[in-house]
Coordinates of C-alpha atoms in Angstrom, one line a residue:
M1 CA 46.8 -142.1 24.4
A2 CA 48.5 -140.5 21.4
S3 CA 52.2 -139.6 21.7
D4 CA 51.5 -135.9 21.0
D5 CA 48.9 -135.9 23.7
I6 CA 51.3 -137.4 26.2
A7 CA 53.9 -134.8 25.2
Q8 CA 51.4 -132.0 25.7
L9 CA 50.4 -133.4 29.2
A10 CA 54.1 -133.7 30.2
D11 CA 54.8 -130.2 29.1
A12 CA 51.8 -128.9 31.1
L13 CA 52.7 -130.9 34.2
S14 CA 56.2 -129.4 34.0
K15 CA 54.5 -126.0 34.7
T16 CA 52.8 -127.4 37.8
H17 CA 53.3 -125.3 40.9
V18 CA 54.4 -127.2 43.9
G19 CA 55.0 -125.8 47.3
D20 CA 53.6 -124.7 50.7
G21 CA 51.4 -127.8 50.7
E22 CA 49.8 -126.8 47.5
L23 CA 49.7 -128.7 44.2
S24 CA 48.4 -126.6 41.3
Y25 CA 47.3 -127.4 37.8
K26 CA 45.5 -124.1 37.6
G27 CA 44.7 -122.8 34.1
L28 CA 46.7 -125.4 32.2
G29 CA 43.8 -126.2 29.9
L30 CA 44.2 -130.0 30.2
K31 CA 41.6 -132.2 28.6
L32 CA 41.5 -135.1 31.0
D33 CA 39.1 -137.8 29.7
N34 CA 40.2 -141.1 31.2
A35 CA 42.6 -142.8 33.6
E36 CA 45.4 -142.9 31.1
S37 CA 45.3 -139.2 30.6
V38 CA 45.9 -138.4 34.3
E39 CA 48.6 -141.0 35.1
E40 CA 51.3 -138.5 35.6
L41 CA 49.0 -136.1 37.5
V42 CA 47.9 -139.0 39.8
C43 CA 51.5 -140.0 40.4
E44 CA 52.3 -136.4 41.5
I45 CA 49.3 -136.4 43.9
E46 CA 50.3 -139.8 45.4
Q47 CA 53.9 -138.7 45.9
Y48 CA 53.0 -135.4 47.5
H49 CA 53.2 -135.9 51.2
G50 CA 51.4 -133.4 53.3
L51 CA 49.1 -132.2 50.5
R52 CA 46.9 -129.5 51.9
A53 CA 45.6 -127.7 48.7
L54 CA 44.8 -129.0 45.2
R55 CA 44.1 -126.7 42.3
L56 CA 42.4 -128.2 39.3
E57 CA 40.6 -125.1 38.0
G58 CA 40.8 -124.2 34.3
N59 CA 41.0 -127.8 33.1
T60 CA 38.3 -130.2 32.0
V61 CA 37.9 -133.5 33.8
G62 CA 35.8 -136.5 32.6
V63 CA 34.2 -139.2 34.8
D64 CA 37.0 -141.8 34.4
A65 CA 39.7 -139.2 35.0
A66 CA 37.8 -138.0 38.1
R67 CA 37.7 -141.6 39.4
A68 CA 41.4 -142.0 39.0
I69 CA 42.2 -138.6 40.7
A70 CA 39.8 -139.7 43.5
K71 CA 41.7 -142.9 44.0
A72 CA 44.8 -140.9 44.6
L73 CA 43.1 -138.6 47.1
E74 CA 41.9 -141.4 49.3
S75 CA 45.1 -141.3 51.3
K76 CA 45.3 -137.5 51.6
D77 CA 43.9 -136.9 55.0
Q78 CA 45.6 -133.5 55.4
L79 CA 43.9 -132.0 52.4
Q80 CA 42.0 -128.8 53.4
R81 CA 41.5 -126.6 50.3
C82 CA 40.0 -127.8 47.0
Y83 CA 40.0 -125.2 44.2
W84 CA 37.9 -126.9 41.6
S85 CA 36.2 -124.1 39.7
D86 CA 35.8 -124.2 35.9
M87 CA 36.6 -127.9 35.8
F88 CA 34.0 -129.4 33.5
T89 CA 34.1 -127.3 30.4
G90 CA 32.7 -129.2 27.4
R91 CA 31.4 -132.1 29.6
L92 CA 27.9 -133.4 29.5
R93 CA 25.8 -132.2 32.4
S94 CA 25.0 -135.8 33.3
E95 CA 28.7 -136.6 33.8
I96 CA 29.4 -133.9 36.3
P97 CA 27.4 -135.3 39.3
T98 CA 29.2 -138.7 38.9
A99 CA 32.6 -137.0 38.8
L100 CA 31.8 -134.9 41.9
R101 CA 30.5 -137.9 43.8
S102 CA 33.8 -139.8 43.1
L103 CA 35.9 -136.9 44.3
G104 CA 33.7 -136.3 47.4
S105 CA 33.7 -139.9 48.4
A106 CA 37.5 -139.9 48.2
L107 CA 37.7 -136.9 50.6
M108 CA 35.4 -138.6 53.0
S109 CA 37.3 -141.9 52.9
A110 CA 40.6 -140.0 53.5
G111 CA 39.1 -138.3 56.5
A112 CA 40.0 -134.9 55.1
R113 CA 38.9 -131.8 56.9
L114 CA 38.1 -129.1 54.4
T115 CA 38.3 -125.4 55.1
E116 CA 37.8 -124.2 51.5
L117 CA 35.7 -125.6 48.7
D118 CA 35.5 -123.7 45.4
L119 CA 33.3 -125.2 42.6
S120 CA 32.4 -121.9 40.9
D121 CA 31.8 -121.6 37.1
N122 CA 30.7 -125.2 36.8
A123 CA 27.3 -125.2 35.1
F124 CA 26.2 -128.3 37.0
G125 CA 22.6 -127.3 37.9
P126 CA 20.6 -129.0 40.7
D127 CA 22.0 -132.4 39.9
G128 CA 25.5 -131.1 40.5
V129 CA 24.5 -130.0 44.0
K130 CA 23.3 -133.5 44.5
G131 CA 26.8 -134.6 43.5
I132 CA 28.3 -132.8 46.5
E133 CA 25.3 -133.2 48.9
Q134 CA 26.9 -136.1 50.9
L135 CA 30.2 -134.4 51.0
L136 CA 28.7 -131.3 52.5
K137 CA 26.8 -133.3 55.1
S138 CA 29.9 -135.3 56.1
P139 CA 32.5 -134.6 58.8
S140 CA 34.9 -133.6 56.0
C141 CA 32.9 -130.3 55.8
H142 CA 32.3 -129.7 59.5
T143 CA 35.4 -127.5 59.4
L144 CA 34.4 -125.6 56.2
R145 CA 35.1 -121.9 56.4
E146 CA 34.6 -120.9 52.7
L147 CA 32.1 -122.2 50.2
R148 CA 32.2 -120.8 46.7
L149 CA 29.5 -121.9 44.2
N150 CA 29.4 -118.9 41.9
N151 CA 27.8 -119.3 38.5
C152 CA 26.8 -122.9 38.8
G153 CA 23.2 -122.7 37.6
M154 CA 21.8 -124.3 40.8
G155 CA 18.3 -122.9 40.4
I156 CA 15.6 -123.1 43.1
G157 CA 16.0 -126.9 43.4
G158 CA 19.7 -126.7 43.9
G159 CA 19.4 -123.9 46.4
K160 CA 17.0 -126.0 48.5
I161 CA 19.3 -129.1 48.4
L162 CA 22.3 -127.0 49.3
A163 CA 20.4 -125.4 52.2
E164 CA 19.3 -128.7 53.6
A165 CA 22.9 -130.1 53.3
L166 CA 24.3 -127.1 55.2
I167 CA 21.7 -127.4 57.9
E168 CA 22.4 -131.1 58.3
C169 CA 26.1 -130.4 58.4
H170 CA 25.6 -127.9 61.2
R171 CA 23.4 -130.3 63.1
Q172 CA 25.9 -133.1 62.9
S173 CA 28.9 -130.8 63.7
V174 CA 27.1 -129.6 66.8
A175 CA 26.5 -133.2 67.9
H176 CA 30.2 -133.8 67.5
G177 CA 31.0 -130.8 69.7
A178 CA 32.5 -128.6 67.0
P179 CA 29.8 -126.5 65.3
L180 CA 30.2 -125.6 61.6
K181 CA 31.6 -122.0 61.4
L182 CA 31.2 -121.1 57.8
R183 CA 32.6 -117.6 57.2
V184 CA 32.4 -117.0 53.4
F185 CA 29.4 -118.0 51.2
I186 CA 29.5 -117.1 47.5
A187 CA 26.6 -118.1 45.2
G188 CA 26.1 -115.4 42.6
R189 CA 24.4 -116.0 39.2
N190 CA 22.6 -119.1 40.2
R191 CA 18.9 -118.3 39.5
L192 CA 18.0 -119.0 43.1
E193 CA 15.0 -116.7 43.1
N194 CA 12.8 -116.3 46.2
E195 CA 12.4 -120.0 47.1
G196 CA 16.1 -120.8 46.8
A197 CA 17.1 -117.7 48.7
S198 CA 14.6 -118.3 51.5
A199 CA 15.8 -121.9 51.9
L200 CA 19.4 -120.7 52.2
A201 CA 18.3 -118.0 54.6
K202 CA 17.2 -120.7 57.0
A203 CA 20.6 -122.3 56.8
F204 CA 22.3 -118.9 57.4
Q205 CA 20.2 -118.3 60.4
V206 CA 21.2 -121.7 61.9
I207 CA 24.9 -121.3 61.1
G208 CA 25.2 -117.8 62.5
S209 CA 28.9 -117.4 61.7
L210 CA 28.9 -115.7 58.3
E211 CA 31.3 -112.9 57.6
E212 CA 30.8 -112.6 53.8
V213 CA 27.7 -113.3 51.8
H214 CA 27.8 -112.8 48.0
M215 CA 24.6 -113.6 46.2
P216 CA 24.3 -111.2 43.2
Q217 CA 22.2 -111.8 40.1
N218 CA 19.9 -114.4 41.5
G219 CA 16.4 -113.1 40.5
I220 CA 15.5 -112.5 44.1
N221 CA 12.7 -110.0 44.9
Y222 CA 11.5 -108.5 48.1
A223 CA 10.1 -111.8 49.6
G224 CA 13.5 -113.5 49.3
V225 CA 15.3 -110.4 50.4
M226 CA 13.2 -110.2 53.5
A227 CA 14.1 -113.8 54.4
L228 CA 17.8 -113.1 53.9
A229 CA 17.5 -109.9 56.0
S230 CA 16.0 -111.9 58.9
A231 CA 18.9 -114.4 58.6
M232 CA 21.6 -111.7 58.6
R233 CA 20.5 -110.5 62.0
H234 CA 21.7 -113.9 63.3
N235 CA 25.2 -113.4 61.9
P236 CA 26.7 -110.7 64.1
E237 CA 30.2 -111.0 62.5
L238 CA 29.0 -110.1 59.0
R239 CA 31.5 -107.8 57.3
L240 CA 30.4 -107.9 53.6
L241 CA 27.0 -108.2 52.1
N242 CA 26.7 -108.3 48.3
L243 CA 23.2 -108.7 46.8
N244 CA 23.9 -106.7 43.6
D245 CA 21.3 -107.0 40.8
N246 CA 18.4 -108.4 42.7
T247 CA 15.1 -106.6 43.2
F248 CA 14.6 -105.1 46.7
T249 CA 11.9 -102.5 46.2
K250 CA 10.8 -100.6 49.3
R251 CA 9.7 -103.7 51.3
G252 CA 13.0 -105.5 50.8
T253 CA 15.1 -102.5 51.5
L254 CA 13.2 -101.7 54.8
A255 CA 13.8 -105.3 55.9
M256 CA 17.5 -105.0 55.1
A257 CA 17.7 -101.6 56.9
Q258 CA 16.2 -103.2 60.0
A259 CA 18.7 -106.0 59.9
L260 CA 21.6 -103.7 59.4
R261 CA 20.7 -101.8 62.6
H262 CA 21.8 -104.9 64.6
L263 CA 25.1 -105.5 62.8
R264 CA 28.1 -103.6 64.0
N265 CA 30.9 -105.2 61.9
V266 CA 29.7 -104.5 58.4
Q267 CA 32.3 -102.9 56.2
V268 CA 31.0 -103.3 52.7
I269 CA 27.4 -103.1 51.4
N270 CA 26.6 -103.7 47.8
F271 CA 22.9 -103.1 47.0
G272 CA 23.7 -101.8 43.5
D273 CA 21.1 -102.4 40.7
C274 CA 18.6 -103.6 43.4
L275 CA 15.8 -101.0 42.8
V276 CA 16.2 -99.6 46.3
R277 CA 14.5 -96.3 45.2
S278 CA 14.2 -93.2 47.2
E279 CA 12.2 -94.4 50.2
G280 CA 14.6 -97.3 50.6
A281 CA 17.6 -95.0 50.3
I282 CA 16.1 -92.8 53.1
A283 CA 15.7 -95.9 55.3
L284 CA 19.3 -96.9 54.7
A285 CA 20.4 -93.3 55.5
A286 CA 18.7 -93.6 58.8
V287 CA 20.7 -96.8 59.6
L288 CA 23.9 -95.0 58.5
R289 CA 23.1 -92.3 61.1
E290 CA 22.6 -94.6 64.0
G291 CA 24.6 -97.7 63.2
L292 CA 27.2 -99.3 60.9
P293 CA 30.1 -97.7 62.8
I294 CA 33.0 -99.2 60.6
L295 CA 31.3 -99.1 57.2
K296 CA 33.8 -98.5 54.4
E297 CA 31.9 -99.0 51.1
L298 CA 28.3 -98.4 50.2
N299 CA 27.0 -99.2 46.7
L300 CA 23.5 -97.9 45.9
S301 CA 24.0 -97.5 42.2
F302 CA 21.3 -98.0 39.5
G303 CA 18.5 -98.0 42.1
E304 CA 16.1 -95.3 40.7
I305 CA 17.1 -93.0 43.6
T306 CA 16.3 -89.3 43.1
E307 CA 18.4 -86.3 43.8
A308 CA 16.9 -85.4 47.2
A309 CA 17.2 -89.0 48.5
A310 CA 20.8 -89.2 47.3
L311 CA 21.6 -86.0 49.2
V312 CA 20.0 -87.5 52.4
V313 CA 22.4 -90.5 52.0
A314 CA 25.3 -88.1 51.4
Q315 CA 24.5 -86.2 54.6
A316 CA 24.3 -89.5 56.6
V317 CA 27.8 -90.6 55.7
T318 CA 29.3 -87.4 57.0
D319 CA 30.3 -88.8 60.4
K320 CA 31.5 -92.2 59.1
P321 CA 35.3 -92.2 59.9
H322 CA 36.1 -95.3 58.0
M323 CA 34.0 -94.6 54.9
E324 CA 36.0 -94.8 51.7
K325 CA 33.5 -95.1 48.8
V326 CA 29.9 -94.2 48.2
D327 CA 28.5 -95.2 44.8
L328 CA 25.3 -93.5 43.6
N329 CA 26.0 -93.8 39.9
G330 CA 23.2 -94.7 37.5
N331 CA 20.4 -93.2 39.5
C332 CA 17.9 -90.5 38.6
L333 CA 19.6 -87.3 39.7
G334 CA 19.8 -85.3 36.5
E335 CA 22.6 -83.0 35.6
E336 CA 21.8 -80.5 38.3
G337 CA 21.3 -83.2 40.8
C338 CA 24.7 -84.8 40.0
E339 CA 26.3 -81.4 40.5
A340 CA 24.4 -80.8 43.7
L341 CA 25.6 -84.2 45.1
R342 CA 29.2 -83.5 44.1
E343 CA 29.0 -80.1 45.7
A344 CA 27.5 -81.5 48.9
M345 CA 30.2 -84.1 49.2
E346 CA 32.9 -81.5 48.5
N347 CA 31.5 -79.2 51.2
M348 CA 31.7 -82.0 53.7
D349 CA 35.3 -82.6 52.6
K350 CA 34.2 -86.1 51.3
G351 CA 34.6 -85.4 47.5
D352 CA 37.1 -88.2 47.0
M353 CA 34.7 -90.7 48.5
L354 CA 32.0 -90.2 45.8
A355 CA 32.2 -92.6 42.8
S356 CA 31.7 -91.5 39.3
L357 CA 28.2 -90.3 38.3
S358 CA 28.8 -90.8 34.5
D359 CA 25.9 -93.2 34.0
D360 CA 23.2 -91.2 35.6
E361 CA 19.8 -91.9 34.2
G362 CA 18.5 -88.3 34.4
E363 CA 15.6 -86.9 36.3
P364 CA 12.7 -89.4 36.6
D365 CA 9.5 -89.1 34.6
D366 CA 6.7 -88.2 37.0
E367 CA 4.3 -90.4 35.1
G368 CA 6.7 -93.3 34.9
E369 CA 5.3 -96.8 35.2
E370 CA 5.4 -98.6 38.5
D371 CA 6.9 -102.1 38.9
E372 CA 4.7 -105.1 39.1
D373 CA 6.1 -105.7 42.5
D374 CA 4.6 -102.4 43.7
H375 CA 1.1 -103.9 43.6
E376 CA 1.8 -107.5 44.3
N377 CA 0.0 -108.6 47.5
D378 CA -0.8 -105.0 48.3
D379 CA -3.4 -106.1 50.8
D380 CA -0.9 -108.1 52.7
A381 CA 2.0 -105.8 52.5
S382 CA 2.6 -103.1 55.0
D383 CA 5.6 -100.8 55.4
D384 CA 6.3 -102.3 58.8
C385 CA 9.1 -100.4 60.6
N386 CA 8.8 -102.5 63.8
E387 CA 12.4 -103.5 64.5
D388 CA 12.3 -104.9 68.0
N389 CA 11.2 -108.5 67.4
E390 CA 10.4 -110.8 64.5
D391 CA 6.7 -111.6 64.2
D392 CA 6.2 -115.4 64.6
G393 CA 2.5 -115.5 65.6
G394 CA 2.9 -114.4 69.2
I395 CA 6.5 -115.8 69.5
V396 CA 9.2 -113.2 70.1
K397 CA 12.9 -113.5 70.2
E398 CA 15.1 -111.7 72.6
N399 CA 18.9 -112.2 72.8
G400 CA 18.5 -115.4 70.8
I401 CA 15.9 -116.8 73.2
T402 CA 12.5 -117.7 71.9
R403 CA 9.5 -117.2 74.2
K404 CA 5.8 -116.7 74.1
D405 CA 4.7 -113.1 73.9
N406 CA 2.6 -112.4 77.0
S407 CA 2.8 -108.6 76.9
P408 CA -0.6 -106.9 77.5
A409 CA -2.6 -105.6 74.6
K410 CA -2.4 -101.9 73.8
P411 CA -5.1 -100.0 75.7
Q412 CA -8.1 -99.0 73.7
S413 CA -8.4 -95.4 72.8
P414 CA -11.4 -93.6 74.4
A415 CA -14.6 -93.4 72.3
E416 CA -14.2 -89.6 72.1
I417 CA -10.8 -89.9 70.4
M418 CA -12.1 -92.6 68.0
S419 CA -15.0 -90.4 67.1
F420 CA -12.7 -87.4 66.5
L421 CA -10.4 -89.5 64.2
S422 CA -13.3 -90.9 62.2
C423 CA -14.6 -87.4 61.5
P424 CA -12.2 -84.7 62.6
S425 CA -13.5 -81.3 63.4
A426 CA -12.2 -78.3 65.4
E427 CA -15.2 -78.6 67.7
K428 CA -14.5 -82.3 68.6
L429 CA -10.8 -81.4 69.1
L430 CA -11.7 -78.7 71.6
Q431 CA -14.1 -81.0 73.4
L432 CA -11.3 -83.5 74.0
G433 CA -9.7 -81.1 76.4
E434 CA -6.9 -82.8 78.3
M435 CA -7.5 -86.0 76.4
R436 CA -5.8 -84.3 73.4
T437 CA -2.4 -85.6 74.6
N438 CA -3.9 -89.1 74.4
L439 CA -3.9 -88.8 70.7
Q440 CA -0.3 -90.1 70.8
Q441 CA -1.8 -93.5 71.9
T442 CA -3.4 -93.8 68.5
V443 CA -0.2 -93.6 66.5
D444 CA 2.8 -95.9 66.4
A445 CA 6.0 -95.4 64.3
S446 CA 5.8 -99.0 63.2
D447 CA 2.7 -98.1 61.2
P448 CA 3.9 -94.9 59.4
H449 CA 0.9 -94.7 57.0
K450 CA -1.6 -94.5 59.9
A451 CA 0.7 -92.1 61.8
A452 CA 1.1 -89.7 58.9
D453 CA -2.7 -89.9 58.3
V454 CA -3.5 -89.0 61.9
L455 CA -1.0 -86.1 61.8
L456 CA -2.3 -84.6 58.6
K457 CA -5.9 -84.9 59.9
I458 CA -5.1 -83.0 63.0
A459 CA -3.1 -80.4 61.1
S460 CA -5.9 -79.8 58.6
L461 CA -7.9 -78.2 61.5
Y462 CA -5.4 -75.4 61.9
S463 CA -7.0 -72.0 62.4
E464 CA -5.8 -68.6 63.5
E465 CA -8.5 -68.6 66.1
P466 CA -6.4 -68.7 69.3
E467 CA -8.1 -71.5 71.2
T468 CA -8.2 -73.8 68.1
K469 CA -4.7 -73.0 67.1
S470 CA -3.4 -73.9 70.6
A471 CA -5.4 -77.1 70.7
V472 CA -4.0 -78.2 67.3
F473 CA -0.4 -77.4 68.2
E474 CA -0.9 -79.3 71.5
A475 CA -2.2 -82.4 69.7
I476 CA 0.6 -82.1 67.0
D477 CA 3.3 -81.9 69.6
A478 CA 1.9 -84.9 71.5
V479 CA 1.8 -87.0 68.3
L480 CA 5.2 -86.0 66.9
K481 CA 7.0 -86.3 70.3
K482 CA 6.1 -90.0 70.3
L483 CA 6.8 -90.6 66.6
L484 CA 10.2 -88.9 66.6
S485 CA 11.4 -90.4 69.9
G486 CA 12.3 -93.8 68.6
S487 CA 15.1 -94.9 66.3
A488 CA 16.2 -92.9 63.3
L489 CA 15.0 -95.7 61.1
Q490 CA 11.4 -95.5 62.4
S491 CA 11.3 -91.7 62.3
Y492 CA 12.8 -91.6 58.8
C493 CA 10.2 -94.2 57.6
F494 CA 7.5 -92.0 59.1
L495 CA 8.9 -88.8 57.5
S496 CA 9.3 -90.4 54.1
T497 CA 5.7 -91.7 54.3
L498 CA 4.5 -88.2 55.2
L499 CA 6.4 -86.8 52.2
V500 CA 4.7 -89.3 49.9
M501 CA 1.2 -88.5 51.2
M502 CA 2.0 -84.8 50.8
G503 CA 3.0 -85.4 47.2
I504 CA 6.6 -84.3 47.7
L505 CA 8.1 -87.8 47.2
K506 CA 7.0 -90.4 44.7
G507 CA 6.3 -93.6 46.6
E508 CA 5.6 -97.2 45.7
G509 CA 2.3 -99.0 45.6
K510 CA -1.1 -97.5 46.4
V511 CA -0.6 -94.5 48.6
K512 CA -3.5 -92.0 49.2
K513 CA -2.2 -88.5 48.7
V514 CA -3.9 -85.7 50.6
S515 CA -5.1 -82.4 49.3
L516 CA -2.8 -80.0 51.2
V517 CA -4.1 -77.0 53.0
P518 CA -1.8 -74.2 54.4
G519 CA -2.6 -75.2 58.0
Q520 CA -0.7 -78.5 57.6
L521 CA 2.5 -76.7 56.5
L522 CA 2.0 -74.2 59.3
C523 CA 1.8 -77.0 61.8
L524 CA 5.0 -78.5 60.5
E525 CA 6.6 -75.0 60.8
H526 CA 5.6 -75.0 64.4
A527 CA 6.9 -78.5 65.0
V528 CA 10.3 -78.1 63.5
Q529 CA 11.1 -75.3 65.9
Q530 CA 10.5 -77.5 69.0
E531 CA 13.2 -79.4 70.9
Y532 CA 11.7 -82.8 70.1
F533 CA 12.3 -82.2 66.3
P534 CA 16.0 -83.2 65.7
Q535 CA 18.0 -81.1 63.2
H536 CA 18.8 -84.0 60.9
H537 CA 15.0 -84.6 60.6
A538 CA 14.6 -81.0 59.6
S539 CA 17.4 -81.4 57.1
L540 CA 15.6 -84.4 55.5
L541 CA 12.4 -82.3 55.1
H542 CA 14.3 -79.3 53.8
T543 CA 16.2 -81.3 51.3
F544 CA 13.0 -82.8 49.8
M545 CA 11.0 -79.6 49.9
S546 CA 13.7 -77.5 48.3
K547 CA 14.0 -80.0 45.4
N548 CA 10.2 -80.6 45.0
S549 CA 8.7 -77.2 45.7
D550 CA 6.2 -77.5 42.8
A551 CA 4.2 -80.0 44.8
L552 CA 3.4 -77.2 47.3
E553 CA 2.3 -74.5 44.9
S554 CA -1.2 -74.5 46.3
C555 CA 0.1 -73.4 49.6
S556 CA 2.9 -71.1 48.4
S557 CA 2.9 -68.6 51.4
A558 CA 2.9 -71.4 54.1
S559 CA 5.4 -73.3 52.1
E560 CA 7.8 -70.4 52.0
N561 CA 7.5 -69.9 55.7
L562 CA 8.2 -73.6 56.4
S563 CA 11.2 -73.6 54.1
S564 CA 12.6 -70.5 55.8
T565 CA 12.2 -72.1 59.2
L566 CA 13.8 -75.4 58.0
E567 CA 16.7 -73.5 56.5
K568 CA 17.3 -71.7 59.9
K569 CA 17.3 -75.0 61.8
C570 CA 19.6 -76.7 59.2
H571 CA 21.9 -73.7 59.3
G572 CA 22.2 -74.1 63.0
Q573 CA 23.2 -77.7 62.4
R574 CA 25.9 -76.7 60.0
L575 CA 27.3 -74.1 62.4
S576 CA 27.4 -76.7 65.2
H577 CA 29.6 -78.9 62.9

């Protein structure tokens, strides 16, 4: 080693931080190629009794240097925290797994019990994950609380290897009587995509102790998001969920909304740049109304959310006592929409909570192109709002216990009702008599498209003829009482689907819009005046109708009556507050 290199190393080591059980070489920019280059560093490690934390980040370590450091670590059984991010700059990718195996083997030989492992910003790819695979499975990681693998280029293959290692670690730790209780998982910018995310979701579901999950910028779309959502339900202590810059679309957002209903400790949600869109925002607003009691931050920026949906979100955060920040920047509000949102937040005395709207994308183009995801697997995809159990082919889960679903099948609707629905007419509706109330058996909030279709079919039969009018209202009341009696999430999903079919809200995928007739709006006017129609549901309808009145031009008189009735109900809500 040249004398000037030795002098440079000596000067760098003189800046080493020593104390509180931690030995730090953080950010010294050392180029450690071989055993000779780390002699002094190794000496310091060997002489440090009670070493609990070792910081090597911000240096570059070669294979031979790693072996020498590993040799020194073989006696450090008290080591708990390894901060080894950005440690292989300029190294061949093939070198990194060998270096990692050396270091991991030393920790296992020492009998160390790690609580933190940070290998972020090391572009080691799937092979690098193989380099830490045995370490992660070993007793040295049974005590792991924080695992940081941000920006490592793991890819799908690395994600799968990591998932299997974590599952095996948990299995072995359970066998030893001390289950793995991983709290923090960070793996942003790793190109995990759906397969990698789904594999990790299985590990998260098994572990069940996560408090923070950071997985931004991983190329995950709705299929992977749905898998992660299912896993989050099994982590009741979750406090922070960051999935920024993945692609949710409606299906992914609905799945996340269903999961969030079950989580009472979430404080920070970051779904920014996730293409949540308006229907997804409405679903999340429903969850805000009925859950997430200690939420502090909500990021729905850059999600193609329109003004009306943003206002519904704003209304939903009103009663959140711990809320500190709502980020709706970069959406499709337009200048007037931004001003309306600011005004709404100010009127609720929440103006300071709203993040900047400086990057708003402007009002959306009505003829804008839809995403490829909108039509992918359309035949298989439904907007399922069933939040009670996970569908596993007749297997249901209750309180963590898996059992066979032996519940009886839903009763078949009478032939008269099926005949009416196949070809609705006022005459058939009147002939149903007392069976009209049984129309509610044909709808289920977990299938909002069918429910909205049935409602609009019945409402289209409206007539001023007293007997027909009464029969239509009776049927509408029976159907809506059932649809609005469940959770806010289910009823909001239904209402947003209804708005899409009425042409008031732009939806995703192939949705058949109806040709509106005045009777359908008059039926809604009747319904919103009933006790079963909550005020916040009326507020949702009023918000969208007031911002998209052009869609109702063909029924202008009935539309004005409905808007007036909604305004009165919403005004009563504001007075009550």
